[in-house]
Structure formats: C-alpha cells, structure tokens
JSON list of C-alpha atoms and ligand atoms in Angstrom, two decimals:
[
{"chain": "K", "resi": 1, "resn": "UNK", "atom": "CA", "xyz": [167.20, 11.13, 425.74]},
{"chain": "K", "resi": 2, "resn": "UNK", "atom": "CA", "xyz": [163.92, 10.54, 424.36]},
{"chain": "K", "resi": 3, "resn": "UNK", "atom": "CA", "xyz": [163.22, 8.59, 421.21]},
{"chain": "K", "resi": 4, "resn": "UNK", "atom": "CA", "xyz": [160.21, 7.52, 419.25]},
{"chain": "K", "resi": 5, "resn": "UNK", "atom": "CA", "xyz": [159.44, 5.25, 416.33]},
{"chain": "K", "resi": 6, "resn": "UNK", "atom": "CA", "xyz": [158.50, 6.49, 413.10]},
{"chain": "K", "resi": 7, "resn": "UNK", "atom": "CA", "xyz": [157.82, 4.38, 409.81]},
{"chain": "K", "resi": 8, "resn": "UNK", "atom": "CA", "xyz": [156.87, 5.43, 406.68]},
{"chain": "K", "resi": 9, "resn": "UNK", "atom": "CA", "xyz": [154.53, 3.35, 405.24]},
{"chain": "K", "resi": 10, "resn": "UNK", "atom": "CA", "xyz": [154.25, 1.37, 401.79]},
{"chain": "K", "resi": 11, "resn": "UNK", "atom": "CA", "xyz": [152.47, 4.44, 400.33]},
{"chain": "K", "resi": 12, "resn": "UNK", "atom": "CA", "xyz": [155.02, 6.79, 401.34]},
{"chain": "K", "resi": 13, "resn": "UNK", "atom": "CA", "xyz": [157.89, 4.54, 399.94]},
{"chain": "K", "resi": 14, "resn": "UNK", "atom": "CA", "xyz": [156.13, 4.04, 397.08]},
{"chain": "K", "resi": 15, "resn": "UNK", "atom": "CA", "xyz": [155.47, 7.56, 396.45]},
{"chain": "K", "resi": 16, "resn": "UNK", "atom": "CA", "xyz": [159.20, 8.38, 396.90]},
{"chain": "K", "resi": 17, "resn": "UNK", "atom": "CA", "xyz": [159.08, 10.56, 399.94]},
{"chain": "K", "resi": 18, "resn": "UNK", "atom": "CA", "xyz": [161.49, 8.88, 401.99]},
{"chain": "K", "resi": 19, "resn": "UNK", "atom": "CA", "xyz": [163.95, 11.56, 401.28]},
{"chain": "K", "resi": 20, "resn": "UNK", "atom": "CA", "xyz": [161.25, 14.74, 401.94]},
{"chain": "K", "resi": 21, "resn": "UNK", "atom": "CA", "xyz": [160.25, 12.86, 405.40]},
{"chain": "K", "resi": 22, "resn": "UNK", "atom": "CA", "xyz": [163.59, 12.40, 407.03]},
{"chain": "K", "resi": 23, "resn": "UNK", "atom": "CA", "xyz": [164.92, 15.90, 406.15]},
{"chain": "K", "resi": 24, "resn": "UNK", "atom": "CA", "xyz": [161.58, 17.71, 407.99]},
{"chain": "K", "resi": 25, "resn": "UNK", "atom": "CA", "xyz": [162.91, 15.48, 410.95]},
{"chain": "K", "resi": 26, "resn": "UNK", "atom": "CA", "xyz": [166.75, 16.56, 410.62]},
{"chain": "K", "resi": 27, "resn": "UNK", "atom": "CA", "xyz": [166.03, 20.17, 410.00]},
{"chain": "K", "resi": 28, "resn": "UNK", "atom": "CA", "xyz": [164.11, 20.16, 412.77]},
{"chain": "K", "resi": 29, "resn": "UNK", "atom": "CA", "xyz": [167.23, 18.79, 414.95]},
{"chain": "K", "resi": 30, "resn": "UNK", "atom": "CA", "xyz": [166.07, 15.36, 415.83]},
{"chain": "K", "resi": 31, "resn": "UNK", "atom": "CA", "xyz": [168.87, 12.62, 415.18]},
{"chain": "K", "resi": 32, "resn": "UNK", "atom": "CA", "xyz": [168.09, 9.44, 413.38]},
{"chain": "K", "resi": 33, "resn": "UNK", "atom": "CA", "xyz": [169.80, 6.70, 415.48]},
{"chain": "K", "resi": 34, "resn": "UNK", "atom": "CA", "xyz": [168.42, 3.71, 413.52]},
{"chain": "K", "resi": 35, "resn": "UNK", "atom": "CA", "xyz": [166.34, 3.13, 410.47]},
{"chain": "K", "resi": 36, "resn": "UNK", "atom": "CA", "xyz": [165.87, -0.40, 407.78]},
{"chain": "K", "resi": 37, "resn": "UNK", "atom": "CA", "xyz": [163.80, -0.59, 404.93]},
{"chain": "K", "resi": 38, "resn": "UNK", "atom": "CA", "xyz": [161.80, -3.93, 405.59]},
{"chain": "K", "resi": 39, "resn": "UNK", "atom": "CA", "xyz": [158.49, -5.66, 404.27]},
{"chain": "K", "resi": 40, "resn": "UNK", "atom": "CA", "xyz": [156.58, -6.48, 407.52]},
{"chain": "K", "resi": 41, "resn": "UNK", "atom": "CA", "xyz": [154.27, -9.81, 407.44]},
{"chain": "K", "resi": 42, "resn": "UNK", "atom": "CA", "xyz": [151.05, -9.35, 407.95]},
{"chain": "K", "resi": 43, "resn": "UNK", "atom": "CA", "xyz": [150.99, -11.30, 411.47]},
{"chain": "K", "resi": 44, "resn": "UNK", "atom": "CA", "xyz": [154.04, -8.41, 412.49]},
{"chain": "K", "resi": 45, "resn": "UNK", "atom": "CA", "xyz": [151.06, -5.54, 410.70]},
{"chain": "K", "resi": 46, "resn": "UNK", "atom": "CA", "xyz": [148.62, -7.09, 413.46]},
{"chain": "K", "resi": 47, "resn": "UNK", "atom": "CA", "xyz": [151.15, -7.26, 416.71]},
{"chain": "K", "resi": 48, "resn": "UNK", "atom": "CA", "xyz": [152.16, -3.40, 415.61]},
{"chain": "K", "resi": 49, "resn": "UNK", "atom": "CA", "xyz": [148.41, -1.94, 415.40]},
{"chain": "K", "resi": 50, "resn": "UNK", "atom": "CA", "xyz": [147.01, -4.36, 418.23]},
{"chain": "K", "resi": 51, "resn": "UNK", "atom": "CA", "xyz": [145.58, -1.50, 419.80]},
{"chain": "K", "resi": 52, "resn": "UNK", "atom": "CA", "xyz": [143.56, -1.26, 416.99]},
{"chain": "K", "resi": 53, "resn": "UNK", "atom": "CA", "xyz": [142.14, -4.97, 416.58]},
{"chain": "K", "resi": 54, "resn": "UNK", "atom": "CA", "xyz": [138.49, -4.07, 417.02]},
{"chain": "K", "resi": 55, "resn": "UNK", "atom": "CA", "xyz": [138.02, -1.40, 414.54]},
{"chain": "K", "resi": 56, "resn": "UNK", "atom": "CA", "xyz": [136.36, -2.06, 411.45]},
{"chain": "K", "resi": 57, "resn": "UNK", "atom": "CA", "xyz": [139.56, -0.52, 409.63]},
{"chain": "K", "resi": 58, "resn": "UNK", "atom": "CA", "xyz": [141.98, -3.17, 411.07]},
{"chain": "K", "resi": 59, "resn": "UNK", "atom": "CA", "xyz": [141.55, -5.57, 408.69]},
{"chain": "K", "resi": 60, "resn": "UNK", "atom": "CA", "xyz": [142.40, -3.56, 405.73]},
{"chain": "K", "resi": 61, "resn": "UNK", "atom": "CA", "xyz": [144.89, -1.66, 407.62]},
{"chain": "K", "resi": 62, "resn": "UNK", "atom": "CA", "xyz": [147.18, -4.59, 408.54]},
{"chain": "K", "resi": 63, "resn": "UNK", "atom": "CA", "xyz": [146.91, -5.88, 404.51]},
{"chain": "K", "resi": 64, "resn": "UNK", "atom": "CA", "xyz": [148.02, -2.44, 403.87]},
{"chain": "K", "resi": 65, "resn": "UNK", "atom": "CA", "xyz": [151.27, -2.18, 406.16]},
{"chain": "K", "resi": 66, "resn": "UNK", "atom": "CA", "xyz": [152.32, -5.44, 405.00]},
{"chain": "K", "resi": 67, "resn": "UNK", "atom": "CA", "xyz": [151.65, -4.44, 401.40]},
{"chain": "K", "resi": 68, "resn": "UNK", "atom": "CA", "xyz": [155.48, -3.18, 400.72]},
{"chain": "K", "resi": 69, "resn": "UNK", "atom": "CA", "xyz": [158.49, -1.89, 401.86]},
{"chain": "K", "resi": 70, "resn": "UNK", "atom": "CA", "xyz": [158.07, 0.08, 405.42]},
{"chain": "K", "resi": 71, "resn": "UNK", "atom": "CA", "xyz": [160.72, 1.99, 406.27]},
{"chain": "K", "resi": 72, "resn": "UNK", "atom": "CA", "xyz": [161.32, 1.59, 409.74]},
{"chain": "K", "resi": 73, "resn": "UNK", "atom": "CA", "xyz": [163.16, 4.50, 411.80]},
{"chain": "K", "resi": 74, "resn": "UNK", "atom": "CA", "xyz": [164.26, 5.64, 415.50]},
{"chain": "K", "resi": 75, "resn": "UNK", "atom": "CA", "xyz": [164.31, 9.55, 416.05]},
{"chain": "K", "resi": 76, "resn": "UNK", "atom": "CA", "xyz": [165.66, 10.84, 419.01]},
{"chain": "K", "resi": 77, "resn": "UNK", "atom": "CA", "xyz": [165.59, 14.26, 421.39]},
{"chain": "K", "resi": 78, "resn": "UNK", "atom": "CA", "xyz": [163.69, 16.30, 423.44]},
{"chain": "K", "resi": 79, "resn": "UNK", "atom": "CA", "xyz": [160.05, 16.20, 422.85]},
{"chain": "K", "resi": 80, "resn": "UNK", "atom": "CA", "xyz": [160.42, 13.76, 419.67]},
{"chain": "K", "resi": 81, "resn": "UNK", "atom": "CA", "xyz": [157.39, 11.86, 420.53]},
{"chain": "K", "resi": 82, "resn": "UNK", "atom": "CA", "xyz": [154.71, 14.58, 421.24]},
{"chain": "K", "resi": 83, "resn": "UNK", "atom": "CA", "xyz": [156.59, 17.14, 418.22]},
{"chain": "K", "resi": 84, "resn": "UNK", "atom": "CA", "xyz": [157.06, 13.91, 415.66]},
{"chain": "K", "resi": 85, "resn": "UNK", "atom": "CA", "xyz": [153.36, 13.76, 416.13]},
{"chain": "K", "resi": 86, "resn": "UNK", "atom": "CA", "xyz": [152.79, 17.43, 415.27]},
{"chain": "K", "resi": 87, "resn": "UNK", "atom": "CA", "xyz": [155.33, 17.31, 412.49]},
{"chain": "K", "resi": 88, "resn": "UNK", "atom": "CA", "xyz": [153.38, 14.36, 411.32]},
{"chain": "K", "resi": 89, "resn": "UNK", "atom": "CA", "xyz": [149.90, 16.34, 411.24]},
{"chain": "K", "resi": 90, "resn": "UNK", "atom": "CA", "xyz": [146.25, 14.65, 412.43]},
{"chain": "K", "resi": 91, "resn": "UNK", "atom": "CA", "xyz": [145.62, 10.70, 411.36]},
{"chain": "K", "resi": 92, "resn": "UNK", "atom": "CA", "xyz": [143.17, 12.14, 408.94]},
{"chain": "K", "resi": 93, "resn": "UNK", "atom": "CA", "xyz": [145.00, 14.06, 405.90]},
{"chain": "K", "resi": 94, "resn": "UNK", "atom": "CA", "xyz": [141.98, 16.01, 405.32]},
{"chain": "K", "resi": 95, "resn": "UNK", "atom": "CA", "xyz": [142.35, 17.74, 408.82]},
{"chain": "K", "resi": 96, "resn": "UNK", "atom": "CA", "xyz": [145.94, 17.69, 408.96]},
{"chain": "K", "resi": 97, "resn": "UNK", "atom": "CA", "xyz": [147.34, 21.66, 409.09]},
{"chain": "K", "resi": 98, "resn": "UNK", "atom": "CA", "xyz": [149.00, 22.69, 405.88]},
{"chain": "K", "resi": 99, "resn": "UNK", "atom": "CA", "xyz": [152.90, 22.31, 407.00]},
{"chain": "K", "resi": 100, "resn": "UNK", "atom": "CA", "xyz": [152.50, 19.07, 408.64]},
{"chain": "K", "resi": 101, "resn": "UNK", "atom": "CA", "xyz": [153.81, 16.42, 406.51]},
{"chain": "K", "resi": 102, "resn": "UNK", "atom": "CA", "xyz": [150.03, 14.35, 406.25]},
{"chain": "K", "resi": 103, "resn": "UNK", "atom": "CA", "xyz": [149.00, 18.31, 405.16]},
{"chain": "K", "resi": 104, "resn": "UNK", "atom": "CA", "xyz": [151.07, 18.70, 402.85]},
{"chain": "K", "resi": 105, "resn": "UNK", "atom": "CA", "xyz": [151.89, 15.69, 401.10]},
{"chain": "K", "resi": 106, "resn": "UNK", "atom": "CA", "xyz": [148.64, 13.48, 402.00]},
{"chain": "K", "resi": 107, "resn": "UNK", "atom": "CA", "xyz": [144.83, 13.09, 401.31]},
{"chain": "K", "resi": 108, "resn": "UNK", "atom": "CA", "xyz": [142.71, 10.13, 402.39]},
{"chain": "K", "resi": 109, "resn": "UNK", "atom": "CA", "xyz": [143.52, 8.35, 406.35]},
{"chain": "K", "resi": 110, "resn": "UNK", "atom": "CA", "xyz": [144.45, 5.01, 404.48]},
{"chain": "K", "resi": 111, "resn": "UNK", "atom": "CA", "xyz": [147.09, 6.69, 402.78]},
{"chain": "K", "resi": 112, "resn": "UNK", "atom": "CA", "xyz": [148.74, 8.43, 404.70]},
{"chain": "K", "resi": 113, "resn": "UNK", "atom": "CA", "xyz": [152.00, 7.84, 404.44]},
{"chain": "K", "resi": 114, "resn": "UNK", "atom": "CA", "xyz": [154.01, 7.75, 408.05]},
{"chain": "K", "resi": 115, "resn": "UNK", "atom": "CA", "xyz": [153.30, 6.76, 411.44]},
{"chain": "K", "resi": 116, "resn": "UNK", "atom": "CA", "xyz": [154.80, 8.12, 414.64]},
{"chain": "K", "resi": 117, "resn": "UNK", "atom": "CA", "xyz": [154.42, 6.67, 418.18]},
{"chain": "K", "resi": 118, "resn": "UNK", "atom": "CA", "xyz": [151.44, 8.45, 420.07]},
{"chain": "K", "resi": 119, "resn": "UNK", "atom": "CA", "xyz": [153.25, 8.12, 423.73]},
{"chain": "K", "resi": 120, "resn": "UNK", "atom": "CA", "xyz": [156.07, 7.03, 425.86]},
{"chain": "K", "resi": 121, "resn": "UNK", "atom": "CA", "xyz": [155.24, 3.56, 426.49]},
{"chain": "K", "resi": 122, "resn": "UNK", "atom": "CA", "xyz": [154.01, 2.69, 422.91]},
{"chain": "K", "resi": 123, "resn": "UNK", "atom": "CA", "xyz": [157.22, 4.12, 422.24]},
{"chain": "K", "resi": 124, "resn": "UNK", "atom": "CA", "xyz": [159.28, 1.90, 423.93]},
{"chain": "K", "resi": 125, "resn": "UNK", "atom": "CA", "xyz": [156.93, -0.95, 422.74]},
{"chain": "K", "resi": 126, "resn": "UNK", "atom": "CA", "xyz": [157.17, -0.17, 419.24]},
{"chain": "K", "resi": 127, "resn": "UNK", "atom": "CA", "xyz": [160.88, 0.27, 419.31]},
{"chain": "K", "resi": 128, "resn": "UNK", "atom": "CA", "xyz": [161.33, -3.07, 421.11]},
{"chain": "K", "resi": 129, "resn": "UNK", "atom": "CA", "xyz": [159.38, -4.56, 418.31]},
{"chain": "K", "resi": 130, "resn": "UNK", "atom": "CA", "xyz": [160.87, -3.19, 414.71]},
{"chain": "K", "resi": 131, "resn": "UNK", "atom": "CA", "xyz": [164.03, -2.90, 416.22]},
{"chain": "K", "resi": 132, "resn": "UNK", "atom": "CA", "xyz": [166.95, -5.00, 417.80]},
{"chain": "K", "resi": 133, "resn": "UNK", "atom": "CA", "xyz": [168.93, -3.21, 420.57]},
{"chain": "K", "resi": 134, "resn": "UNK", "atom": "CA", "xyz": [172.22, -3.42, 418.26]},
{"chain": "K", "resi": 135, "resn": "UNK", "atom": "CA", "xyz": [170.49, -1.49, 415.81]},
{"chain": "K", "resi": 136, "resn": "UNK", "atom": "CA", "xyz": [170.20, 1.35, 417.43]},
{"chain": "K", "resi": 137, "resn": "UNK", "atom": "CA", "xyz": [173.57, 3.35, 417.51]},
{"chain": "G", "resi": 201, "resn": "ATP", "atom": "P1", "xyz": [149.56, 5.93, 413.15]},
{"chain": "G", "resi": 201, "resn": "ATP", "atom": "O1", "xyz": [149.34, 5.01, 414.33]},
{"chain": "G", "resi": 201, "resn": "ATP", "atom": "O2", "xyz": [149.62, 5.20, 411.83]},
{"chain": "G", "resi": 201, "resn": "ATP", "atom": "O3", "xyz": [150.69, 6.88, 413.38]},
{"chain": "G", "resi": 201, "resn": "ATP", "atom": "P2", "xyz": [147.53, 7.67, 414.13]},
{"chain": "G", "resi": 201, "resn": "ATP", "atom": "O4", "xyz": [148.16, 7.42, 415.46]},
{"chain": "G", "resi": 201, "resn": "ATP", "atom": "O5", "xyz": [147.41, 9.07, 413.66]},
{"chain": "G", "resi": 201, "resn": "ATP", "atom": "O6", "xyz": [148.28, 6.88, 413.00]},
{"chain": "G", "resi": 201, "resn": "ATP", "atom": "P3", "xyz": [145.57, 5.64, 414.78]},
{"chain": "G", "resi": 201, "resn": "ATP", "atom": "O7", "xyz": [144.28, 5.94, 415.42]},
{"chain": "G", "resi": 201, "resn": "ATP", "atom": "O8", "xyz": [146.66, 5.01, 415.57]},
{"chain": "G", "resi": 201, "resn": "ATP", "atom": "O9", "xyz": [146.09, 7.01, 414.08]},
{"chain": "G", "resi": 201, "resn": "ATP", "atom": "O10", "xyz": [145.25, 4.75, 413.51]},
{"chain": "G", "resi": 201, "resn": "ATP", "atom": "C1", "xyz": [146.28, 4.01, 412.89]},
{"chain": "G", "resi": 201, "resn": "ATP", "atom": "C2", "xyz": [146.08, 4.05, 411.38]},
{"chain": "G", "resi": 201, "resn": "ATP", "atom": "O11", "xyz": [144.85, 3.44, 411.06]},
{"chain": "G", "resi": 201, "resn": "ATP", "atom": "C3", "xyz": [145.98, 5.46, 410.81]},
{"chain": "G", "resi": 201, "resn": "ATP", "atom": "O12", "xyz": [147.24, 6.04, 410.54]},
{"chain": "G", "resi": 201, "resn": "ATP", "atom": "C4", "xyz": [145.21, 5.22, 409.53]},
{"chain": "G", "resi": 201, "resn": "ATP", "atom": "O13", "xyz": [146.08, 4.79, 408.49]},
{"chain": "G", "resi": 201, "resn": "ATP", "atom": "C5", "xyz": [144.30, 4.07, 409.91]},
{"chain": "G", "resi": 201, "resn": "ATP", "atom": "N1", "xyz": [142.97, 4.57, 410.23]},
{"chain": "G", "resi": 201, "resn": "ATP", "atom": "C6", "xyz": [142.62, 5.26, 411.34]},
{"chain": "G", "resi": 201, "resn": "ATP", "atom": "N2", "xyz": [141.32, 5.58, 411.31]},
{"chain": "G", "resi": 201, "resn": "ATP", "atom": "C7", "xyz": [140.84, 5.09, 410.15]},
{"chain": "G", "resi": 201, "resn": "ATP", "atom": "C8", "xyz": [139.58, 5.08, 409.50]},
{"chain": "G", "resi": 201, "resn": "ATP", "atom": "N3", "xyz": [138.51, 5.66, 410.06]},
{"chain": "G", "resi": 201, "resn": "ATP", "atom": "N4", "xyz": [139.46, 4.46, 408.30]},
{"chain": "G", "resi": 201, "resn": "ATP", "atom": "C9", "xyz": [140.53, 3.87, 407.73]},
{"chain": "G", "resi": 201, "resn": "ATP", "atom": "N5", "xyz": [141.76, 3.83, 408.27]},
{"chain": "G", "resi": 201, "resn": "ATP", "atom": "C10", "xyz": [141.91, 4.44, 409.46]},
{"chain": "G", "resi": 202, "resn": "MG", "atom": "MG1", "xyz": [148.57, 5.49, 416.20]}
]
C-alpha cells in the first residue's frame, strides 16, 4: 500500500494542532503506521529540504524546521500522497482553499504548519530519512 510522510512543523506543535491534524487524516481513512515527536538539527533541516538549497528561503527555512519539536508521521493508503497533499491545501496559506488544513488553520508560507511528501520517490526518500524501518508497524 502506499504511504507518505507528513510532519507537522514547530509552528503547528507549537500552536497545539497536533490533535486537529491527525484526526482530518483518520477521518478521512488513512492509517497512521508510525509517528515521533523529535527536534531535527539543523544539518537533518538541510538533507530534508535539499531540493530546496538554492532558494533564497532555504536559509531561514532550515533555522525554522529545526526551531522545535517536529512531529514526524507515516500515513498510509490509496492515494495518500497526491490526497495528503490536497488535504494539506497549496504551500502558500493565502491560496490554500478554505477546508484544507493550510486554509483553514494557516496564514503566511513560513508558517504553515505541516508538510506532506509531493511524490512517490520523495516519499520513499523522506520516509527512509525520519524514519527507521522498525518504526514503522
Ligand atoms: P512542504 O515541502 O513543506 O510540504 P510544499 O511542498 O507545499 O511544502 P515547497 O516548495 O516544497 O512547498 O517548499 C517547502 C517549504 O518552504 C514550504 O512549505 C514553505 O514553508 C517554504 N517556502 C516555500 N516558498 C517560500 C517562500 N516564497 N518564502 C518563504 N518560505 C517559502
Ligand atoms: Mg515540498
């Protein structure tokens, strides 16, 4: 079955919307098969958003992840990586549908608050990277 990575980010732990975030992703019918609250360094920030090294953003981004607690998660089921996205709403809160979770519960891209896997490989990558294989049950 198909699984993604999803962590919500020192803003959204902060916040306390842990609890609101998983439960759009259960009541939706995706099944958490790992998850662990941890405080990345900023060298782990860097290897996760590598993709991202030349934007002007990266800097600041990377401080940010490594800010706080993350909390780190593995959803699975059909179409979790595509739909996670859509549950998750566009990177920019301020053009994120109403209903998403970024819509709802977000307002400015450097806060906003979760971050989902954008496709099947970076997937795998990402999972390979937060998580160890006996993590995931
Ligand atoms: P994520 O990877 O966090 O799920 P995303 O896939 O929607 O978000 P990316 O393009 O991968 O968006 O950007 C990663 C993160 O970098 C965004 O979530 C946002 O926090 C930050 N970011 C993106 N664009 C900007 C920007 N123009 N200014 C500041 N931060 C930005
Ligand atoms: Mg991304």
């Amino acid at each position: 079955l198909e699984r993604t990575f999803i962590a919500i980010k020192p803003d959204g732990v902060q916040r306390g919307l842990i609890a609101e975030i998983i439960s759009r992703f259960e009541r939706k019918g995706y099944k958490l098969v790992a998850i662990k609250l941890i405080v990345p360094s900023k060298e782990f920030a860097q290897t996760h958003y590598h993709d991202l090294k030349d934007r002007p953003f990266f800097n600041g981004l990377c401080d940010f992840l490594s800010s706080g607690p993350v909390l780190a998660m593995v959803w699975e089921g059909e179409g979790v990586i595509k739909y996670g996205r859509k549950l998750i709403g566009t990177t920019d809160p301020q053009k994120s549908e109403p209903g998403t979770i970024r819509g709802d519960l977000a307002v400015v891209v450097g806060r906003n608050i979760i971050h989902g896997s954008d496709g099947p490989e970076t997937a795998r990558n990402e999972i390979a990277l937060w998580f160890e294989p006996s993590e995931l049950v």
